[in-house]
Amino acid sequence: HWKILLPVDDRSLLICGTLFQGLCQLIDEEFQIIVNSSIPVVANDQLNSTIALIERETHSIYFAVTYTNQGVYRWQIPSIAARS
């Protein structure tokens, strides 16, 4: 299940889903992967919510995530996080 589909700029899209405990990918306009994240940041089940906001001036992405207890590493994921 896709949790985040967020345009980063005119040529790339941030997608995050429940696969692999909630990892994200940055893809280009031809759906070629630019970056695979290694840190899960979104809810990893179909019921819990995740929202994201891009701060363009600081090149940061903020995530707010509903807690889910599915998976081994979920206790490491904060409810609110920022990535740059």
PDB file of N, CA and C in Angstrom:
ATOM      1  N   HIS A   1       0.839  -1.173   0.000  1.00  0.00           N
ATOM      2  CA  HIS A   1       0.000   0.000   0.000  1.00  0.00           C
ATOM      3  C   HIS A   1       0.885   1.237   0.000  1.00  0.00           C
ATOM      4  N   TRP A   2       0.575   2.172  -0.863  1.00  0.00           N
ATOM      5  CA  TRP A   2       1.322   3.422  -0.918  1.00  0.00           C
ATOM      6  C   TRP A   2       0.850   4.329   0.198  1.00  0.00           C
ATOM      7  N   LYS A   3       1.778   4.907   0.925  1.00  0.00           N
ATOM      8  CA  LYS A   3       1.471   5.839   2.006  1.00  0.00           C
ATOM      9  C   LYS A   3       1.761   7.277   1.606  1.00  0.00           C
ATOM     10  N   ILE A   4       2.831   7.475   0.837  1.00  0.00           N
ATOM     11  CA  ILE A   4       3.237   8.819   0.427  1.00  0.00           C
ATOM     12  C   ILE A   4       3.514   8.812  -1.066  1.00  0.00           C
ATOM     13  N   LEU A   5       2.897   9.724  -1.789  1.00  0.00           N
ATOM     14  CA  LEU A   5       3.203  10.028  -3.190  1.00  0.00           C
ATOM     15  C   LEU A   5       3.339  11.542  -3.240  1.00  0.00           C
ATOM     16  N   LEU A   6       4.564  12.025  -3.220  1.00  0.00           N
ATOM     17  CA  LEU A   6       4.808  13.450  -3.031  1.00  0.00           C
ATOM     18  C   LEU A   6       5.786  13.973  -4.077  1.00  0.00           C
ATOM     19  N   PRO A   7       5.364  14.951  -4.893  1.00  0.00           N
ATOM     20  CA  PRO A   7       6.302  15.511  -5.868  1.00  0.00           C
ATOM     21  C   PRO A   7       7.403  16.304  -5.157  1.00  0.00           C
ATOM     22  N   VAL A   8       8.638  15.986  -5.492  1.00  0.00           N
ATOM     23  CA  VAL A   8       9.778  16.676  -4.899  1.00  0.00           C
ATOM     24  C   VAL A   8      10.135  17.904  -5.726  1.00  0.00           C
ATOM     25  N   ASP A   9      10.139  17.738  -7.035  1.00  0.00           N
ATOM     26  CA  ASP A   9      10.345  18.844  -7.971  1.00  0.00           C
ATOM     27  C   ASP A   9       9.634  18.476  -9.267  1.00  0.00           C
ATOM     28  N   ASP A  10       9.947  19.175 -10.356  1.00  0.00           N
ATOM     29  CA  ASP A  10       9.275  18.914 -11.632  1.00  0.00           C
ATOM     30  C   ASP A  10       9.623  17.556 -12.229  1.00  0.00           C
ATOM     31  N   ARG A  11      10.714  16.943 -11.756  1.00  0.00           N
ATOM     32  CA  ARG A  11      11.181  15.712 -12.395  1.00  0.00           C
ATOM     33  C   ARG A  11      11.298  14.511 -11.479  1.00  0.00           C
ATOM     34  N   SER A  12      10.932  14.637 -10.204  1.00  0.00           N
ATOM     35  CA  SER A  12      11.069  13.490  -9.312  1.00  0.00           C
ATOM     36  C   SER A  12       9.906  13.404  -8.327  1.00  0.00           C
ATOM     37  N   LEU A  13       9.693  12.196  -7.842  1.00  0.00           N
ATOM     38  CA  LEU A  13       8.564  11.886  -6.972  1.00  0.00           C
ATOM     39  C   LEU A  13       9.060  11.018  -5.823  1.00  0.00           C
ATOM     40  N   LEU A  14       8.641  11.356  -4.619  1.00  0.00           N
ATOM     41  CA  LEU A  14       8.938  10.534  -3.455  1.00  0.00           C
ATOM     42  C   LEU A  14       7.777   9.573  -3.257  1.00  0.00           C
ATOM     43  N   ILE A  15       8.078   8.286  -3.213  1.00  0.00           N
ATOM     44  CA  ILE A  15       7.050   7.283  -2.947  1.00  0.00           C
ATOM     45  C   ILE A  15       7.466   6.464  -1.733  1.00  0.00           C
ATOM     46  N   CYS A  16       6.531   6.253  -0.841  1.00  0.00           N
ATOM     47  CA  CYS A  16       6.778   5.461   0.357  1.00  0.00           C
ATOM     48  C   CYS A  16       5.606   4.508   0.524  1.00  0.00           C
ATOM     49  N   GLY A  17       5.916   3.299   0.907  1.00  0.00           N
ATOM     50  CA  GLY A  17       4.859   2.309   1.060  1.00  0.00           C
ATOM     51  C   GLY A  17       5.125   1.355   2.196  1.00  0.00           C
ATOM     52  N   THR A  18       4.239   0.398   2.321  1.00  0.00           N
ATOM     53  CA  THR A  18       4.316  -0.560   3.415  1.00  0.00           C
ATOM     54  C   THR A  18       5.368  -1.644   3.198  1.00  0.00           C
ATOM     55  N   LEU A  19       5.877  -1.749   1.989  1.00  0.00           N
ATOM     56  CA  LEU A  19       6.872  -2.759   1.674  1.00  0.00           C
ATOM     57  C   LEU A  19       8.176  -2.495   2.428  1.00  0.00           C
ATOM     58  N   PHE A  20       8.816  -3.526   2.890  1.00  0.00           N
ATOM     59  CA  PHE A  20      10.102  -3.448   3.599  1.00  0.00           C
ATOM     60  C   PHE A  20      10.021  -2.544   4.824  1.00  0.00           C
ATOM     61  N   GLN A  21       8.988  -2.701   5.612  1.00  0.00           N
ATOM     62  CA  GLN A  21       8.798  -1.986   6.876  1.00  0.00           C
ATOM     63  C   GLN A  21       8.604  -0.486   6.711  1.00  0.00           C
ATOM     64  N   GLY A  22       8.247   0.004   5.537  1.00  0.00           N
ATOM     65  CA  GLY A  22       7.932   1.414   5.354  1.00  0.00           C
ATOM     66  C   GLY A  22       9.037   2.259   4.754  1.00  0.00           C
ATOM     67  N   LEU A  23       9.787   1.695   3.817  1.00  0.00           N
ATOM     68  CA  LEU A  23      10.866   2.431   3.155  1.00  0.00           C
ATOM     69  C   LEU A  23      10.336   3.350   2.061  1.00  0.00           C
ATOM     70  N   CYS A  24      11.160   4.312   1.666  1.00  0.00           N
ATOM     71  CA  CYS A  24      10.820   5.260   0.608  1.00  0.00           C
ATOM     72  C   CYS A  24      11.792   5.121  -0.559  1.00  0.00           C
ATOM     73  N   GLN A  25      11.357   5.624  -1.715  1.00  0.00           N
ATOM     74  CA  GLN A  25      12.198   5.698  -2.898  1.00  0.00           C
ATOM     75  C   GLN A  25      11.970   7.049  -3.555  1.00  0.00           C
ATOM     76  N   LEU A  26      13.000   7.549  -4.170  1.00  0.00           N
ATOM     77  CA  LEU A  26      12.900   8.740  -5.000  1.00  0.00           C
ATOM     78  C   LEU A  26      13.018   8.273  -6.443  1.00  0.00           C
ATOM     79  N   ILE A  27      12.024   8.597  -7.266  1.00  0.00           N
ATOM     80  CA  ILE A  27      12.025   8.149  -8.659  1.00  0.00           C
ATOM     81  C   ILE A  27      11.936   9.340  -9.588  1.00  0.00           C
ATOM     82  N   ASP A  28      12.396   9.159 -10.830  1.00  0.00           N
ATOM     83  CA  ASP A  28      12.341  10.242 -11.811  1.00  0.00           C
ATOM     84  C   ASP A  28      11.077  10.135 -12.655  1.00  0.00           C
ATOM     85  N   GLU A  29      10.950  11.021 -13.650  1.00  0.00           N
ATOM     86  CA  GLU A  29       9.729  11.066 -14.459  1.00  0.00           C
ATOM     87  C   GLU A  29       9.519   9.818 -15.311  1.00  0.00           C
ATOM     88  N   GLU A  30      10.546   9.022 -15.489  1.00  0.00           N
ATOM     89  CA  GLU A  30      10.419   7.772 -16.234  1.00  0.00           C
ATOM     90  C   GLU A  30      10.325   6.566 -15.296  1.00  0.00           C
ATOM     91  N   PHE A  31      10.055   6.831 -14.021  1.00  0.00           N
ATOM     92  CA  PHE A  31       9.916   5.813 -12.987  1.00  0.00           C
ATOM     93  C   PHE A  31      11.185   4.981 -12.801  1.00  0.00           C
ATOM     94  N   GLN A  32      12.321   5.616 -12.992  1.00  0.00           N
ATOM     95  CA  GLN A  32      13.613   5.003 -12.694  1.00  0.00           C
ATOM     96  C   GLN A  32      13.994   5.410 -11.271  1.00  0.00           C
ATOM     97  N   ILE A  33      14.471   4.463 -10.492  1.00  0.00           N
ATOM     98  CA  ILE A  33      14.825   4.737  -9.098  1.00  0.00           C
ATOM     99  C   ILE A  33      16.086   5.589  -9.044  1.00  0.00           C
ATOM    100  N   ILE A  34      16.002   6.700  -8.327  1.00  0.00           N
ATOM    101  CA  ILE A  34      17.146   7.573  -8.103  1.00  0.00           C
ATOM    102  C   ILE A  34      17.824   7.197  -6.788  1.00  0.00           C
ATOM    103  N   VAL A  35      17.023   7.065  -5.734  1.00  0.00           N
ATOM    104  CA  VAL A  35      17.540   6.745  -4.400  1.00  0.00           C
ATOM    105  C   VAL A  35      16.594   5.761  -3.717  1.00  0.00           C
ATOM    106  N   ASN A  36      17.142   4.740  -3.097  1.00  0.00           N
ATOM    107  CA  ASN A  36      16.407   3.845  -2.203  1.00  0.00           C
ATOM    108  C   ASN A  36      16.786   4.215  -0.781  1.00  0.00           C
ATOM    109  N   SER A  37      15.810   4.445   0.081  1.00  0.00           N
ATOM    110  CA  SER A  37      16.151   4.732   1.474  1.00  0.00           C
ATOM    111  C   SER A  37      16.473   3.440   2.199  1.00  0.00           C
ATOM    112  N   SER A  38      17.196   3.556   3.277  1.00  0.00           N
ATOM    113  CA  SER A  38      17.527   2.387   4.077  1.00  0.00           C
ATOM    114  C   SER A  38      16.904   2.471   5.466  1.00  0.00           C
ATOM    115  N   ILE A  39      16.207   3.580   5.749  1.00  0.00           N
ATOM    116  CA  ILE A  39      15.587   3.780   7.054  1.00  0.00           C
ATOM    117  C   ILE A  39      14.074   3.850   6.867  1.00  0.00           C
ATOM    118  N   PRO A  40      13.319   2.942   7.475  1.00  0.00           N
ATOM    119  CA  PRO A  40      11.862   3.008   7.342  1.00  0.00           C
ATOM    120  C   PRO A  40      11.300   4.226   8.071  1.00  0.00           C
ATOM    121  N   VAL A  41      10.350   4.916   7.434  1.00  0.00           N
ATOM    122  CA  VAL A  41       9.789   6.124   8.036  1.00  0.00           C
ATOM    123  C   VAL A  41       8.268   6.181   7.997  1.00  0.00           C
ATOM    124  N   VAL A  42       7.596   5.288   7.298  1.00  0.00           N
ATOM    125  CA  VAL A  42       6.140   5.358   7.204  1.00  0.00           C
ATOM    126  C   VAL A  42       5.503   4.133   7.854  1.00  0.00           C
ATOM    127  N   ALA A  43       4.206   4.242   8.137  1.00  0.00           N
ATOM    128  CA  ALA A  43       3.478   3.113   8.718  1.00  0.00           C
ATOM    129  C   ALA A  43       3.536   1.932   7.758  1.00  0.00           C
ATOM    130  N   ASN A  44       3.762   0.751   8.298  1.00  0.00           N
ATOM    131  CA  ASN A  44       3.984  -0.416   7.447  1.00  0.00           C
ATOM    132  C   ASN A  44       2.784  -1.358   7.389  1.00  0.00           C
ATOM    133  N   ASP A  45       1.598  -0.813   7.568  1.00  0.00           N
ATOM    134  CA  ASP A  45       0.398  -1.615   7.386  1.00  0.00           C
ATOM    135  C   ASP A  45      -0.649  -0.796   6.632  1.00  0.00           C
ATOM    136  N   GLN A  46      -1.702  -1.438   6.207  1.00  0.00           N
ATOM    137  CA  GLN A  46      -2.676  -0.759   5.355  1.00  0.00           C
ATOM    138  C   GLN A  46      -3.614   0.166   6.117  1.00  0.00           C
ATOM    139  N   LEU A  47      -3.722   0.068   7.429  1.00  0.00           N
ATOM    140  CA  LEU A  47      -4.703   0.838   8.174  1.00  0.00           C
ATOM    141  C   LEU A  47      -4.180   2.132   8.782  1.00  0.00           C
ATOM    142  N   ASN A  48      -2.937   2.165   9.187  1.00  0.00           N
ATOM    143  CA  ASN A  48      -2.399   3.337   9.878  1.00  0.00           C
ATOM    144  C   ASN A  48      -1.929   4.404   8.909  1.00  0.00           C
ATOM    145  N   SER A  49      -2.001   5.652   9.357  1.00  0.00           N
ATOM    146  CA  SER A  49      -1.759   6.801   8.487  1.00  0.00           C
ATOM    147  C   SER A  49      -0.334   7.316   8.577  1.00  0.00           C
ATOM    148  N   THR A  50       0.071   7.969   7.506  1.00  0.00           N
ATOM    149  CA  THR A  50       1.343   8.684   7.439  1.00  0.00           C
ATOM    150  C   THR A  50       1.121   9.934   6.600  1.00  0.00           C
ATOM    151  N   ILE A  51       1.677  11.060   7.029  1.00  0.00           N
ATOM    152  CA  ILE A  51       1.645  12.272   6.216  1.00  0.00           C
ATOM    153  C   ILE A  51       3.073  12.789   6.089  1.00  0.00           C
ATOM    154  N   ALA A  52       3.317  13.546   5.024  1.00  0.00           N
ATOM    155  CA  ALA A  52       4.660  14.092   4.794  1.00  0.00           C
ATOM    156  C   ALA A  52       4.553  15.504   4.249  1.00  0.00           C
ATOM    157  N   LEU A  53       5.577  16.290   4.534  1.00  0.00           N
ATOM    158  CA  LEU A  53       5.661  17.676   4.078  1.00  0.00           C
ATOM    159  C   LEU A  53       7.093  17.950   3.665  1.00  0.00           C
ATOM    160  N   ILE A  54       7.268  18.523   2.491  1.00  0.00           N
ATOM    161  CA  ILE A  54       8.605  18.894   2.029  1.00  0.00           C
ATOM    162  C   ILE A  54       8.857  20.358   2.331  1.00  0.00           C
ATOM    163  N   GLU A  55       9.983  20.642   2.973  1.00  0.00           N
ATOM    164  CA  GLU A  55      10.446  21.999   3.234  1.00  0.00           C
ATOM    165  C   GLU A  55      11.555  22.275   2.229  1.00  0.00           C
ATOM    166  N   ARG A  56      11.229  22.958   1.160  1.00  0.00           N
ATOM    167  CA  ARG A  56      12.167  23.143   0.045  1.00  0.00           C
ATOM    168  C   ARG A  56      13.389  23.992   0.408  1.00  0.00           C
ATOM    169  N   GLU A  57      13.223  24.984   1.272  1.00  0.00           N
ATOM    170  CA  GLU A  57      14.345  25.858   1.620  1.00  0.00           C
ATOM    171  C   GLU A  57      15.448  25.116   2.357  1.00  0.00           C
ATOM    172  N   THR A  58      15.071  24.154   3.202  1.00  0.00           N
ATOM    173  CA  THR A  58      16.071  23.421   3.978  1.00  0.00           C
ATOM    174  C   THR A  58      16.341  22.024   3.412  1.00  0.00           C
ATOM    175  N   HIS A  59      15.662  21.684   2.320  1.00  0.00           N
ATOM    176  CA  HIS A  59      15.797  20.361   1.690  1.00  0.00           C
ATOM    177  C   HIS A  59      15.492  19.241   2.687  1.00  0.00           C
ATOM    178  N   SER A  60      14.441  19.419   3.466  1.00  0.00           N
ATOM    179  CA  SER A  60      14.033  18.437   4.464  1.00  0.00           C
ATOM    180  C   SER A  60      12.631  17.920   4.161  1.00  0.00           C
ATOM    181  N   ILE A  61      12.380  16.713   4.596  1.00  0.00           N
ATOM    182  CA  ILE A  61      11.053  16.111   4.504  1.00  0.00           C
ATOM    183  C   ILE A  61      10.645  15.738   5.919  1.00  0.00           C
ATOM    184  N   TYR A  62       9.459  16.152   6.317  1.00  0.00           N
ATOM    185  CA  TYR A  62       8.938  15.846   7.640  1.00  0.00           C
ATOM    186  C   TYR A  62       7.854  14.784   7.521  1.00  0.00           C
ATOM    187  N   PHE A  63       7.885  13.806   8.400  1.00  0.00           N
ATOM    188  CA  PHE A  63       6.919  12.718   8.420  1.00  0.00           C
ATOM    189  C   PHE A  63       6.214  12.685   9.769  1.00  0.00           C
ATOM    190  N   ALA A  64       4.917  12.417   9.747  1.00  0.00           N
ATOM    191  CA  ALA A  64       4.149  12.116  10.954  1.00  0.00           C
ATOM    192  C   ALA A  64       3.506  10.756  10.717  1.00  0.00           C
ATOM    193  N   VAL A  65       3.724   9.838  11.645  1.00  0.00           N
ATOM    194  CA  VAL A  65       3.374   8.432  11.436  1.00  0.00           C
ATOM    195  C   VAL A  65       2.551   7.915  12.606  1.00  0.00           C
ATOM    196  N   THR A  66       1.503   7.181  12.300  1.00  0.00           N
ATOM    197  CA  THR A  66       0.742   6.471  13.322  1.00  0.00           C
ATOM    198  C   THR A  66       1.530   5.232  13.738  1.00  0.00           C
ATOM    199  N   TYR A  67       1.612   4.986  15.031  1.00  0.00           N
ATOM    200  CA  TYR A  67       2.356   3.827  15.518  1.00  0.00           C
ATOM    201  C   TYR A  67       1.701   2.533  15.038  1.00  0.00           C
ATOM    202  N   THR A  68       2.526   1.606  14.635  1.00  0.00           N
ATOM    203  CA  THR A  68       2.084   0.254  14.317  1.00  0.00           C
ATOM    204  C   THR A  68       3.069  -0.729  14.936  1.00  0.00           C
ATOM    205  N   ASN A  69       2.582  -1.843  15.403  1.00  0.00           N
ATOM    206  CA  ASN A  69       3.487  -2.804  16.042  1.00  0.00           C
ATOM    207  C   ASN A  69       3.821  -3.973  15.144  1.00  0.00           C
ATOM    208  N   GLN A  70       3.594  -3.848  13.851  1.00  0.00           N
ATOM    209  CA  GLN A  70       3.957  -4.907  12.913  1.00  0.00           C
ATOM    210  C   GLN A  70       5.421  -4.776  12.537  1.00  0.00           C
ATOM    211  N   GLY A  71       6.175  -5.824  12.705  1.00  0.00           N
ATOM    212  CA  GLY A  71       7.580  -5.814  12.313  1.00  0.00           C
ATOM    213  C   GLY A  71       8.512  -5.695  13.498  1.00  0.00           C
ATOM    214  N   VAL A  72       9.744  -6.059  13.250  1.00  0.00           N
ATOM    215  CA  VAL A  72      10.755  -6.127  14.291  1.00  0.00           C
ATOM    216  C   VAL A  72      11.283  -4.754  14.691  1.00  0.00           C
ATOM    217  N   TYR A  73      11.425  -3.832  13.750  1.00  0.00           N
ATOM    218  CA  TYR A  73      12.110  -2.568  13.991  1.00  0.00           C
ATOM    219  C   TYR A  73      11.172  -1.390  14.222  1.00  0.00           C
ATOM    220  N   ARG A  74       9.884  -1.610  14.363  1.00  0.00           N
ATOM    221  CA  ARG A  74       8.945  -0.489  14.436  1.00  0.00           C
ATOM    222  C   ARG A  74       9.133   0.372  15.666  1.00  0.00           C
ATOM    223  N   TRP A  75       9.661  -0.140  16.727  1.00  0.00           N
ATOM    224  CA  TRP A  75       9.886   0.667  17.927  1.00  0.00           C
ATOM    225  C   TRP A  75      10.926   1.752  17.677  1.00  0.00           C
ATOM    226  N   GLN A  76      11.742   1.620  16.625  1.00  0.00           N
ATOM    227  CA  GLN A  76      12.765   2.613  16.308  1.00  0.00           C
ATOM    228  C   GLN A  76      12.218   3.800  15.507  1.00  0.00           C
ATOM    229  N   ILE A  77      11.001   3.707  14.980  1.00  0.00           N
ATOM    230  CA  ILE A  77      10.450   4.748  14.131  1.00  0.00           C
ATOM    231  C   ILE A  77       9.708   5.765  14.982  1.00  0.00           C
ATOM    232  N   PRO A  78      10.158   7.022  14.993  1.00  0.00           N
ATOM    233  CA  PRO A  78       9.474   8.036  15.811  1.00  0.00           C
ATOM    234  C   PRO A  78       8.149   8.466  15.169  1.00  0.00           C
ATOM    235  N   SER A  79       7.262   9.007  15.995  1.00  0.00           N
ATOM    236  CA  SER A  79       5.975   9.480  15.482  1.00  0.00           C
ATOM    237  C   SER A  79       6.138  10.670  14.550  1.00  0.00           C
ATOM    238  N   ILE A  80       7.115  11.511  14.840  1.00  0.00           N
ATOM    239  CA  ILE A  80       7.431  12.654  13.972  1.00  0.00           C
ATOM    240  C   ILE A  80       8.922  12.604  13.687  1.00  0.00           C
ATOM    241  N   ALA A  81       9.276  12.697  12.403  1.00  0.00           N
ATOM    242  CA  ALA A  81      10.686  12.607  12.012  1.00  0.00           C
ATOM    243  C   ALA A  81      10.960  13.542  10.845  1.00  0.00           C
ATOM    244  N   ALA A  82      12.222  13.907  10.678  1.00  0.00           N
ATOM    245  CA  ALA A  82      12.650  14.716   9.547  1.00  0.00           C
ATOM    246  C   ALA A  82      13.821  14.025   8.879  1.00  0.00           C
ATOM    247  N   ARG A  83      13.871  14.111   7.575  1.00  0.00           N
ATOM    248  CA  ARG A  83      14.986  13.577   6.794  1.00  0.00           C
ATOM    249  C   ARG A  83      15.458  14.670   5.843  1.00  0.00           C
ATOM    250  N   SER A  84      16.749  14.717   5.611  1.00  0.00           N
ATOM    251  CA  SER A  84      17.275  15.719   4.668  1.00  0.00           C
ATOM    252  C   SER A  84      18.025  15.054   3.544  1.00  0.00           C
TER     253      SER A  84
END
